[in-house]
Amino acid sequence: KAGVTQTPRYLIKTRGQQVTLSCSPISGHRSVSWYQQTPGQGLQFLFEYFSETQRNKGNFPGRFSGRQFSNSRSEMNVSTLELGDSALYLCASSWNGNPYNEQFFGPGTRLTVL
Amino acid sequence: DQQVKQNSPSLSVQEGRISILNCDYTNSMFDYFLWYKKYPAEGPTFLISISSIKDKNEDGRFTVFLNKSAKHLSLHIVPSQPGDSAVYFCAASAESNFGNEKLTFGTGTRLTIIP
């Protein structure tokens, strides 16, 4: 069974631009969560989608948004990029989003904002 | 407000010895705890978990201990092997109003096993 895939793997943008990251979950998984990893901050929860609905949201500004499609693939968008948005963005999928069911992470998208 | 804390950014341990990674939390609503392992250029992978109704869970060389009164958990790896060199993240969850949970992660501890 194929794992979680994320595209692109690396991205370089400049301040003020916007970016869209994509995540394809494991087949059959309906929950997709997004996390931001920065040095010294660990993984911080952005949001979680289940059956095209956002169920949980972390403490990030409105510039961070996401969506999920009917095939469970998810995208996250960051508008008006700031230098501090440089990070590794990870998505994780699980069958239903319950942590008693293991979350499987993708390799991440490394975003650099210049 | 860091609700899950891993106060040791790095740890070096001789091969064959015990590695002990520590994690503290502040939210008393957390009822499920997990450890993830992360290699460079890969996403975190699940290692072991423990529910708040238990104080110990073992899986092969890995044991997690939970001390609810101290709001502290630890991961023991015995014996430590070179392949265990990675960054280890502690994570916790609490049931939300919707009956589903998000994971709150610590900042990670980089474990280096010295051959």
mmCIF file of C-alpha atoms in Angstrom:
data_model
loop_
_atom_site.group_PDB
_atom_site.id
_atom_site.type_symbol
_atom_site.label_atom_id
_atom_site.label_comp_id
_atom_site.label_asym_id
_atom_site.label_seq_id
_atom_site.Cartn_x
_atom_site.Cartn_y
_atom_site.Cartn_z
ATOM 1 C CA LYS A 1 0.000 0.000 0.000
ATOM 2 C CA ALA A 2 1.453 3.378 -1.051
ATOM 3 C CA GLY A 3 2.316 5.797 1.741
ATOM 4 C CA VAL A 4 1.362 9.420 2.200
ATOM 5 C CA THR A 5 2.736 11.559 -0.603
ATOM 6 C CA GLN A 6 3.355 15.280 -0.560
ATOM 7 C CA THR A 7 4.152 17.583 -3.445
ATOM 8 C CA PRO A 8 6.264 19.456 -4.044
ATOM 9 C CA ARG A 9 9.076 18.299 -1.769
ATOM 10 C CA TYR A 10 10.891 21.617 -1.883
ATOM 11 C CA LEU A 11 9.675 25.110 -2.614
ATOM 12 C CA ILE A 12 11.278 28.547 -2.623
ATOM 13 C CA LYS A 13 9.066 31.627 -2.571
ATOM 14 C CA THR A 14 9.482 35.305 -1.793
ATOM 15 C CA ARG A 15 7.665 37.386 0.802
ATOM 16 C CA GLY A 16 4.167 38.366 -0.198
ATOM 17 C CA GLN A 17 3.632 35.436 -2.547
ATOM 18 C CA GLN A 18 1.203 32.623 -1.928
ATOM 19 C CA VAL A 19 1.803 28.893 -2.020
ATOM 20 C CA THR A 20 -0.280 25.712 -2.315
ATOM 21 C CA LEU A 21 0.923 22.397 -0.960
ATOM 22 C CA SER A 22 -0.636 19.052 -1.776
ATOM 23 C CA CYS A 23 -1.081 15.859 0.213
ATOM 24 C CA SER A 24 -2.374 12.485 -0.984
ATOM 25 C CA PRO A 25 -3.327 10.217 1.936
ATOM 26 C CA ILE A 26 -3.047 6.469 2.116
ATOM 27 C CA SER A 27 -5.832 4.828 0.157
ATOM 28 C CA GLY A 28 -8.887 4.399 2.385
ATOM 29 C CA HIS A 29 -7.833 7.039 4.906
ATOM 30 C CA ARG A 30 -10.405 9.796 5.298
ATOM 31 C CA SER A 31 -8.626 12.082 7.750
ATOM 32 C CA VAL A 32 -5.782 14.393 6.807
ATOM 33 C CA SER A 33 -3.966 16.601 9.305
ATOM 34 C CA TRP A 34 -1.378 19.277 8.587
ATOM 35 C CA TYR A 35 1.537 20.263 10.817
ATOM 36 C CA GLN A 36 4.243 22.901 10.644
ATOM 37 C CA GLN A 37 7.703 21.933 11.903
ATOM 38 C CA THR A 38 10.221 24.639 12.758
ATOM 39 C CA PRO A 39 13.455 24.402 14.770
ATOM 40 C CA GLY A 40 12.737 24.881 18.453
ATOM 41 C CA GLN A 41 8.951 24.680 18.012
ATOM 42 C CA GLY A 42 8.468 21.044 17.180
ATOM 43 C CA LEU A 43 5.413 20.079 15.170
ATOM 44 C CA GLN A 44 2.537 22.500 15.494
ATOM 45 C CA PHE A 45 -0.944 21.483 14.456
ATOM 46 C CA LEU A 46 -2.477 23.507 11.636
ATOM 47 C CA PHE A 47 -5.795 21.804 10.878
ATOM 48 C CA GLU A 48 -7.487 18.484 10.280
ATOM 49 C CA TYR A 49 -9.959 17.519 7.589
ATOM 50 C CA PHE A 50 -12.347 14.610 7.493
ATOM 51 C CA SER A 51 -14.741 13.924 4.645
ATOM 52 C CA GLU A 52 -14.106 17.361 3.146
ATOM 53 C CA THR A 53 -14.893 19.146 6.435
ATOM 54 C CA GLN A 54 -12.442 20.953 8.673
ATOM 55 C CA ARG A 55 -12.893 19.429 12.151
ATOM 56 C CA ASN A 56 -10.031 20.972 14.082
ATOM 57 C CA LYS A 57 -7.922 24.064 13.683
ATOM 58 C CA GLY A 58 -4.719 25.152 15.403
ATOM 59 C CA ASN A 59 -3.627 28.639 16.416
ATOM 60 C CA PHE A 60 -2.457 29.939 13.091
ATOM 61 C CA PRO A 61 -3.497 33.160 11.325
ATOM 62 C CA GLY A 62 -6.127 33.171 8.621
ATOM 63 C CA ARG A 63 -3.393 33.290 5.966
ATOM 64 C CA PHE A 64 -3.201 29.514 6.461
ATOM 65 C CA SER A 65 -6.094 27.662 4.921
ATOM 66 C CA GLY A 66 -6.831 24.256 3.555
ATOM 67 C CA ARG A 67 -9.355 22.045 1.927
ATOM 68 C CA GLN A 68 -10.048 18.421 1.262
ATOM 69 C CA PHE A 69 -11.455 16.894 -1.874
ATOM 70 C CA SER A 70 -13.922 14.029 -2.267
ATOM 71 C CA ASN A 71 -11.041 11.588 -2.902
ATOM 72 C CA SER A 72 -9.544 12.649 0.492
ATOM 73 C CA ARG A 73 -6.609 14.464 -1.118
ATOM 74 C CA SER A 74 -5.906 17.708 0.682
ATOM 75 C CA GLU A 75 -4.289 21.013 -0.088
ATOM 76 C CA MET A 76 -3.098 23.758 2.180
ATOM 77 C CA ASN A 77 -2.584 27.314 1.092
ATOM 78 C CA VAL A 78 -0.530 30.067 2.650
ATOM 79 C CA SER A 79 -1.164 33.579 1.379
ATOM 80 C CA THR A 80 1.003 36.691 1.783
ATOM 81 C CA LEU A 81 4.041 34.670 2.781
ATOM 82 C CA GLU A 82 6.269 35.915 5.598
ATOM 83 C CA LEU A 83 9.865 34.959 6.387
ATOM 84 C CA GLY A 84 8.637 33.129 9.491
ATOM 85 C CA ASP A 85 6.589 30.761 7.341
ATOM 86 C CA SER A 86 9.786 28.998 6.296
ATOM 87 C CA ALA A 87 9.316 25.501 7.684
ATOM 88 C CA LEU A 88 8.747 21.855 6.947
ATOM 89 C CA TYR A 89 5.058 21.236 6.350
ATOM 90 C CA LEU A 90 3.950 17.725 7.134
ATOM 91 C CA CYS A 91 0.669 16.051 6.460
ATOM 92 C CA ALA A 92 -0.560 12.916 8.154
ATOM 93 C CA SER A 93 -3.411 10.613 7.283
ATOM 94 C CA SER A 94 -5.403 8.149 9.316
ATOM 95 C CA TRP A 95 -8.548 6.146 8.886
ATOM 96 C CA ASN A 96 -10.735 8.489 10.927
ATOM 97 C CA GLY A 97 -8.509 10.979 12.734
ATOM 98 C CA ASN A 98 -8.708 9.271 16.110
ATOM 99 C CA PRO A 99 -5.188 9.094 17.574
ATOM 100 C CA TYR A 100 -5.930 5.538 18.768
ATOM 101 C CA ASN A 101 -5.626 4.824 15.057
ATOM 102 C CA GLU A 102 -2.073 5.457 13.929
ATOM 103 C CA GLN A 103 -1.360 8.597 11.931
ATOM 104 C CA PHE A 104 0.956 8.085 8.976
ATOM 105 C CA PHE A 105 3.110 11.028 7.959
ATOM 106 C CA GLY A 106 4.339 12.052 4.562
ATOM 107 C CA PRO A 107 7.940 13.191 3.982
ATOM 108 C CA GLY A 108 6.946 16.837 4.087
ATOM 109 C CA THR A 109 7.321 19.906 1.904
ATOM 110 C CA ARG A 110 10.252 22.153 2.773
ATOM 111 C CA LEU A 111 9.162 25.752 2.193
ATOM 112 C CA THR A 112 11.755 28.505 2.138
ATOM 113 C CA VAL A 113 10.576 32.112 2.067
ATOM 114 C CA LEU A 114 13.159 34.679 0.943
ATOM 115 C CA ASP B 1 2.310 28.147 25.415
ATOM 116 C CA GLN B 2 4.155 24.845 25.085
ATOM 117 C CA GLN B 3 1.833 22.238 26.584
ATOM 118 C CA VAL B 4 4.201 19.373 25.812
ATOM 119 C CA LYS B 5 7.848 19.911 26.658
ATOM 120 C CA GLN B 6 10.962 17.964 25.855
ATOM 121 C CA ASN B 7 13.638 19.805 27.791
ATOM 122 C CA SER B 8 16.611 17.927 26.380
ATOM 123 C CA PRO B 9 17.244 18.941 22.765
ATOM 124 C CA SER B 10 19.875 16.248 22.397
ATOM 125 C CA LEU B 11 21.114 13.068 24.034
ATOM 126 C CA SER B 12 24.100 10.828 23.305
ATOM 127 C CA VAL B 13 24.180 7.226 24.475
ATOM 128 C CA GLN B 14 26.675 4.408 24.039
ATOM 129 C CA GLU B 15 25.496 1.490 21.903
ATOM 130 C CA GLY B 16 24.051 -1.291 24.053
ATOM 131 C CA ARG B 17 23.174 1.032 26.951
ATOM 132 C CA ILE B 18 19.760 2.349 27.919
ATOM 133 C CA SER B 19 18.428 5.540 26.309
ATOM 134 C CA ILE B 20 15.908 7.495 28.379
ATOM 135 C CA LEU B 21 13.984 10.301 26.715
ATOM 136 C CA ASN B 22 11.787 12.516 28.858
ATOM 137 C CA CYS B 23 8.644 14.506 28.236
ATOM 138 C CA ASP B 24 6.533 16.750 30.490
ATOM 139 C CA TYR B 25 3.059 18.066 29.875
ATOM 140 C CA THR B 26 0.904 20.728 31.462
ATOM 141 C CA ASN B 27 -2.610 19.986 30.197
ATOM 142 C CA SER B 28 -4.355 17.661 32.650
ATOM 143 C CA MET B 29 -6.959 16.865 29.974
ATOM 144 C CA PHE B 30 -4.430 14.904 27.929
ATOM 145 C CA ASP B 31 -5.412 11.247 28.048
ATOM 146 C CA TYR B 32 -3.340 9.609 25.337
ATOM 147 C CA PHE B 33 0.374 9.886 24.694
ATOM 148 C CA LEU B 34 2.526 8.833 21.785
ATOM 149 C CA TRP B 35 6.152 8.757 20.752
ATOM 150 C CA TYR B 36 7.232 9.333 17.174
ATOM 151 C CA LYS B 37 10.636 8.857 15.621
ATOM 152 C CA LYS B 38 11.908 10.988 12.757
ATOM 153 C CA TYR B 39 14.834 10.423 10.432
ATOM 154 C CA PRO B 40 16.139 13.282 8.240
ATOM 155 C CA ALA B 41 14.166 13.837 5.030
ATOM 156 C CA GLU B 42 11.385 11.525 6.243
ATOM 157 C CA GLY B 43 8.125 12.097 8.049
ATOM 158 C CA PRO B 44 7.728 11.014 11.687
ATOM 159 C CA THR B 45 6.812 7.379 12.230
ATOM 160 C CA PHE B 46 4.771 6.094 15.139
ATOM 161 C CA LEU B 47 6.765 4.211 17.749
ATOM 162 C CA ILE B 48 4.671 3.481 20.822
ATOM 163 C CA SER B 49 1.723 4.909 22.730
ATOM 164 C CA ILE B 50 0.134 4.789 26.172
ATOM 165 C CA SER B 51 -3.323 5.555 27.474
ATOM 166 C CA SER B 52 -3.777 7.516 30.705
ATOM 167 C CA ILE B 53 -5.349 4.456 32.341
ATOM 168 C CA LYS B 54 -1.982 2.705 32.222
ATOM 169 C CA ASP B 55 1.411 3.569 33.676
ATOM 170 C CA LYS B 56 3.565 1.400 31.435
ATOM 171 C CA ASN B 57 3.508 -0.008 27.931
ATOM 172 C CA GLU B 58 6.163 -2.202 26.358
ATOM 173 C CA ASP B 59 6.915 -3.077 22.759
ATOM 174 C CA GLY B 60 10.128 -4.975 22.238
ATOM 175 C CA ARG B 61 13.070 -2.759 23.126
ATOM 176 C CA PHE B 62 10.796 0.231 23.729
ATOM 177 C CA THR B 63 8.937 0.968 26.966
ATOM 178 C CA VAL B 64 6.950 4.072 27.772
ATOM 179 C CA PHE B 65 6.263 5.049 31.386
ATOM 180 C CA LEU B 66 3.571 7.486 32.425
ATOM 181 C CA ASN B 67 3.466 9.315 35.757
ATOM 182 C CA LYS B 68 0.161 11.186 35.774
ATOM 183 C CA SER B 69 0.674 12.901 39.111
ATOM 184 C CA ALA B 70 3.951 14.387 37.880
ATOM 185 C CA LYS B 71 2.593 14.929 34.355
ATOM 186 C CA HIS B 72 5.665 13.182 33.055
ATOM 187 C CA LEU B 73 6.358 10.404 30.616
ATOM 188 C CA SER B 74 9.532 8.756 29.491
ATOM 189 C CA LEU B 75 10.642 6.468 26.693
ATOM 190 C CA HIS B 76 13.215 3.804 27.479
ATOM 191 C CA ILE B 77 15.142 2.079 24.717
ATOM 192 C CA VAL B 78 17.077 -1.010 25.766
ATOM 193 C CA PRO B 79 19.520 -1.888 24.366
ATOM 194 C CA SER B 80 20.222 1.150 22.228
ATOM 195 C CA GLN B 81 21.288 0.463 18.654
ATOM 196 C CA PRO B 82 22.881 2.722 16.009
ATOM 197 C CA GLY B 83 19.637 2.675 13.997
ATOM 198 C CA ASP B 84 17.907 4.345 16.919
ATOM 199 C CA SER B 85 19.748 7.584 16.128
ATOM 200 C CA ALA B 86 16.936 9.954 15.176
ATOM 201 C CA VAL B 87 14.809 12.778 16.522
ATOM 202 C CA TYR B 88 12.132 11.595 18.950
ATOM 203 C CA PHE B 89 8.917 13.528 19.425
ATOM 204 C CA CYS B 90 6.540 13.121 22.317
ATOM 205 C CA ALA B 91 2.885 13.860 21.503
ATOM 206 C CA ALA B 92 -0.348 14.051 23.484
ATOM 207 C CA SER B 93 -4.040 14.305 22.787
ATOM 208 C CA ALA B 94 -7.238 15.221 24.602
ATOM 209 C CA GLU B 95 -10.739 14.478 23.489
ATOM 210 C CA SER B 96 -12.248 17.520 21.828
ATOM 211 C CA ASN B 97 -15.876 18.521 21.721
ATOM 212 C CA PHE B 98 -16.228 16.668 18.442
ATOM 213 C CA GLY B 99 -14.923 13.382 19.849
ATOM 214 C CA ASN B 100 -11.840 13.524 17.718
ATOM 215 C CA GLU B 101 -8.426 14.742 18.634
ATOM 216 C CA LYS B 102 -5.461 16.662 17.405
ATOM 217 C CA LEU B 103 -1.943 15.840 18.475
ATOM 218 C CA THR B 104 0.133 18.304 20.476
ATOM 219 C CA PHE B 105 3.824 17.656 19.934
ATOM 220 C CA GLY B 106 6.921 18.456 21.931
ATOM 221 C CA THR B 107 9.963 20.096 20.361
ATOM 222 C CA GLY B 108 11.862 16.836 19.957
ATOM 223 C CA THR B 109 15.041 15.250 21.313
ATOM 224 C CA ARG B 110 17.851 14.288 18.969
ATOM 225 C CA LEU B 111 19.203 10.914 20.083
ATOM 226 C CA THR B 112 22.659 9.872 18.921
ATOM 227 C CA ILE B 113 23.844 6.329 19.575
ATOM 228 C CA ILE B 114 27.614 6.104 19.747
ATOM 229 C CA PRO B 115 29.006 2.809 18.369
#
